[in-house]
């Protein structure tokens, strides 16, 4: 029988930390219901952030879940929103996040949310994350939305390179330069927005592949991200969609189907929503 993976499948990050590959995104979620449903369906990794203003709510929801779940089986991700005026001030923000989440006194993976605070801001945030790891507040550290230039510059001050780079990834935006660099440097990619917020749901190639495998287009996009070896982030507050998003482990895409999807690259990004479609193509590349 073919092993298609499952929602609890794990991979090994830099430093030996085991991380579930399928991640439940919590942006915009403040009530326990969606998180309880995700736990019921088998999700073990939960992605929050200082910027989401819901770290406490996410922790409360997990603690209040009526089922049995061991903290060591969970994988909690959060992100630094912005640097403080000093490394210590940024570190205190990380300590505050860990306290708000309130799950065993640590977070499994802490990322820098965006590279948009310049070279000194990024250095400040990274040094704070390294110190947080030394203090046992986090098990692994990483970045988000970094391009090659941002990653390469870290070698001037980082004691270790990121375990993860969380970026938008779909067949329509495969970011080949960043993907190749991260593969070379041992940085795991965590994909978000792989379903492109529905913007490409009528793409004829995508729909043809979906018809071939007998699945909806969104499942094909999530399966593509899975077979590319990424950690895959899904987000929904609707129970039926939370359940639907994990229905990708009973099929696989063939080499030919993956090739067709890989051929859809067109640098189309759906984030950030605050800028135009054209600006998104170079938004992070142009960031000093």
Coordinates of N, CA, C and O in Angstrom, one line a residue, residues 22-39 43-62 74-79 101 103 107 109 113 166 190-193 197 232-238 242 245 273:
X22 N 2.2 19.2 8.7 CA 0.9 19.9 8.4 C 0.6 20.8 9.6 O 0.5 20.3 10.7
X23 N 0.3 22.0 9.3 CA 0.2 23.1 10.3 C -1.1 23.8 10.2 O -1.6 24.2 9.1
X24 N -1.7 24.0 11.3 CA -3.0 24.8 11.4 C -2.7 26.3 11.6 O -2.2 26.6 12.7
X25 N -3.0 27.1 10.7 CA -2.9 28.5 10.8 C -4.0 29.2 11.7 O -5.1 28.8 11.5
X26 N -3.6 30.1 12.6 CA -4.6 30.6 13.5 C -4.9 32.1 13.3 O -5.6 32.7 14.1
X27 N -4.3 32.7 12.3 CA -4.5 34.2 12.1 C -6.0 34.5 12.0 O -6.8 33.8 11.2
X28 N -6.5 35.4 12.8 CA -7.9 35.8 12.8 C -8.8 34.9 13.6 O -10.0 35.2 13.7
X29 N -8.3 33.9 14.3 CA -9.0 33.0 15.1 C -8.9 33.4 16.6 O -7.7 33.5 17.1
X30 N -10.0 33.7 17.3 CA -9.9 34.1 18.7 C -10.8 33.3 19.6 O -10.8 33.4 20.8
X31 N -11.6 32.4 18.9 CA -12.5 31.5 19.7 C -11.9 30.1 19.7 O -11.2 29.7 18.8
X32 N -12.2 29.3 20.8 CA -11.6 28.0 20.9 C -12.2 26.9 19.9 O -11.5 26.0 19.6
X33 N -13.4 27.2 19.4 CA -14.1 26.2 18.5 C -13.2 25.6 17.4 O -13.1 24.4 17.2
X34 N -12.7 26.5 16.5 CA -11.9 26.0 15.4 C -10.6 25.2 15.8 O -10.3 24.2 15.2
X35 N -10.0 25.7 16.9 CA -8.8 25.0 17.4 C -9.2 23.6 18.0 O -8.5 22.6 17.7
X36 N -10.3 23.6 18.7 CA -10.8 22.3 19.2 C -11.1 21.3 18.1 O -10.7 20.1 18.2
X37 N -11.7 21.8 17.0 CA -12.0 21.0 15.9 C -10.8 20.5 15.2 O -10.7 19.3 14.8
X38 N -9.8 21.4 15.1 CA -8.5 21.0 14.4 C -7.8 19.9 15.3 O -7.3 18.9 14.7
X39 N -7.8 20.0 16.6 CA -7.2 19.0 17.4 C -8.0 17.7 17.3 O -7.4 16.6 17.2
X43 N -4.8 17.6 13.9 CA -3.7 18.6 13.8 C -2.9 18.7 15.1 O -3.5 18.7 16.2
X44 N -1.6 18.8 15.0 CA -0.8 18.9 16.2 C 0.1 20.1 16.2 O 0.6 20.5 17.2
X45 N 0.2 20.8 15.0 CA 1.0 22.0 14.9 C 0.1 23.2 14.7 O -0.8 23.2 13.9
X46 N 0.4 24.3 15.5 CA -0.5 25.5 15.4 C 0.4 26.7 15.3 O 1.3 26.9 16.1
X47 N 0.1 27.5 14.3 CA 0.9 28.7 13.9 C 0.2 30.0 14.4 O -0.9 30.3 13.8
X48 N 0.7 30.7 15.3 CA 0.2 32.0 15.8 C 1.3 33.0 15.6 O 2.3 32.8 14.9
X49 N 1.1 34.2 16.1 CA 2.1 35.3 15.9 C 1.7 36.5 16.9 O 0.5 36.7 17.2
X50 N 2.7 37.2 17.3 CA 2.5 38.4 18.0 C 1.5 39.3 17.2 O 0.6 39.9 17.8
X51 N 1.7 39.4 15.9 CA 0.9 40.3 15.1 C -0.5 39.9 15.0 O -1.4 40.7 14.7
X52 N -0.8 38.6 15.2 CA -2.2 38.2 15.2 C -3.0 38.6 16.4 O -4.2 38.5 16.4
X53 N -2.3 38.9 17.5 CA -2.9 39.3 18.7 C -3.8 38.2 19.3 O -4.9 38.5 19.9
X54 N -3.4 37.0 19.1 CA -4.2 35.9 19.6 C -3.4 34.8 20.3 O -3.9 33.6 20.4
X55 N -2.2 35.1 20.7 CA -1.4 34.0 21.3 C -2.0 33.5 22.5 O -2.0 32.3 22.8
X56 N -2.6 34.4 23.4 CA -3.2 33.9 24.6 C -4.4 33.0 24.3 O -4.7 32.0 24.9
X57 N -5.2 33.5 23.3 CA -6.4 32.7 22.9 C -6.1 31.4 22.4 O -6.8 30.4 22.7
X58 N -5.0 31.3 21.6 CA -4.6 30.0 21.0 C -4.2 29.0 22.2 O -4.6 27.9 22.2
X59 N -3.4 29.6 23.1 CA -3.0 28.7 24.2 C -4.1 28.3 25.1 O -4.2 27.1 25.5
X60 N -5.1 29.2 25.4 CA -6.2 28.9 26.2 C -7.1 27.8 25.5 O -7.6 26.9 26.1
X61 N -7.2 27.9 24.2 CA -8.1 27.0 23.4 C -7.4 25.6 23.5 O -8.2 24.6 23.7
X62 N -6.1 25.5 23.4 CA -5.5 24.2 23.4 C -5.6 23.6 24.8 O -5.9 22.4 25.0
X74 N 2.5 18.2 20.7 CA 2.1 19.5 20.0 C 3.4 20.2 19.5 O 4.5 20.0 20.0
X75 N 3.1 21.1 18.5 CA 4.2 21.9 18.0 C 3.6 23.3 17.8 O 2.8 23.5 16.9
X76 N 4.1 24.2 18.6 CA 3.5 25.6 18.6 C 4.5 26.5 18.0 O 5.7 26.6 18.3
X77 N 4.0 27.3 17.0 CA 4.8 28.3 16.3 C 4.3 29.7 16.6 O 3.1 29.9 16.6
X78 N 5.2 30.6 16.8 CA 4.9 32.0 16.9 C 5.9 32.8 16.2 O 6.9 32.3 15.7
X79 N 5.7 34.2 16.1 CA 6.5 35.0 15.3 C 6.7 36.4 16.0 O 5.7 36.9 16.6
X101 N 1.0 32.2 25.7 CA 0.7 30.9 25.1 C 0.5 29.9 26.2 O -0.5 29.1 26.2
X103 N 2.0 27.1 27.4 CA 2.0 25.7 27.1 C 3.4 25.1 27.4 O 4.3 25.0 26.6
X107 N 7.9 27.6 23.4 CA 7.4 27.5 22.1 C 8.3 26.7 21.2 O 9.5 26.8 21.4
X109 N 8.8 26.6 17.8 CA 9.4 27.3 16.8 C 9.0 28.8 16.8 O 7.8 29.1 16.8
X113 N 8.8 37.5 11.7 CA 7.6 37.5 10.9 C 7.8 38.1 9.5 O 7.4 37.6 8.5
X166 N 9.4 30.6 6.4 CA 8.0 30.4 6.1 C 7.7 31.5 5.0 O 7.8 32.7 5.2
X190 N 8.4 26.4 5.0 CA 7.1 26.2 5.4 C 6.2 27.1 4.5 O 6.3 28.3 4.4
X191 N 5.3 26.4 3.8 CA 4.4 27.1 2.8 C 3.2 27.6 3.5 O 2.6 27.0 4.3
X192 N 2.8 28.9 3.1 CA 1.5 29.4 3.4 C 0.9 29.9 2.1 O 1.5 30.1 1.1
X193 N -0.4 30.0 2.1 CA -1.2 30.5 1.0 C -1.1 29.6 -0.2 O -1.1 30.1 -1.4
X197 N -5.6 31.8 -1.9 CA -6.9 32.4 -1.6 C -8.0 32.3 -2.7 O -8.8 33.2 -2.9
X232 N 3.3 22.5 5.5 CA 2.1 23.0 4.8 C 1.2 23.6 5.8 O 0.8 23.0 6.7
X233 N 0.9 24.9 5.6 CA 0.0 25.6 6.5 C -1.4 25.8 5.9 O -1.5 26.3 4.8
X234 N -2.4 25.4 6.7 CA -3.8 25.5 6.2 C -4.5 26.4 7.3 O -4.2 26.3 8.5
X235 N -5.4 27.2 6.8 CA -6.2 28.1 7.8 C -7.6 28.1 7.4 O -8.0 28.4 6.3
X236 N -8.5 27.9 8.4 CA -9.9 28.1 8.3 C -10.5 28.1 9.7 O -10.1 27.4 10.6
X237 N -11.6 28.9 9.8 CA -12.3 28.9 11.1 C -13.6 28.0 10.9 O -14.4 27.9 11.9
X238 N -13.8 27.5 9.8 CA -15.1 26.7 9.5 C -14.8 25.2 9.7 O -13.9 24.7 9.0
X242 N -12.0 22.8 7.8 CA -10.9 22.3 8.6 C -10.7 20.8 8.3 O -9.6 20.3 8.1
X245 N -9.6 20.2 4.6 CA -8.2 20.5 4.3 C -7.3 19.4 4.6 O -6.1 19.4 4.1
X273 N -1.7 41.6 1.2 CA -2.9 42.1 0.6 C -2.9 43.7 0.6 O -3.7 44.3 -0.1

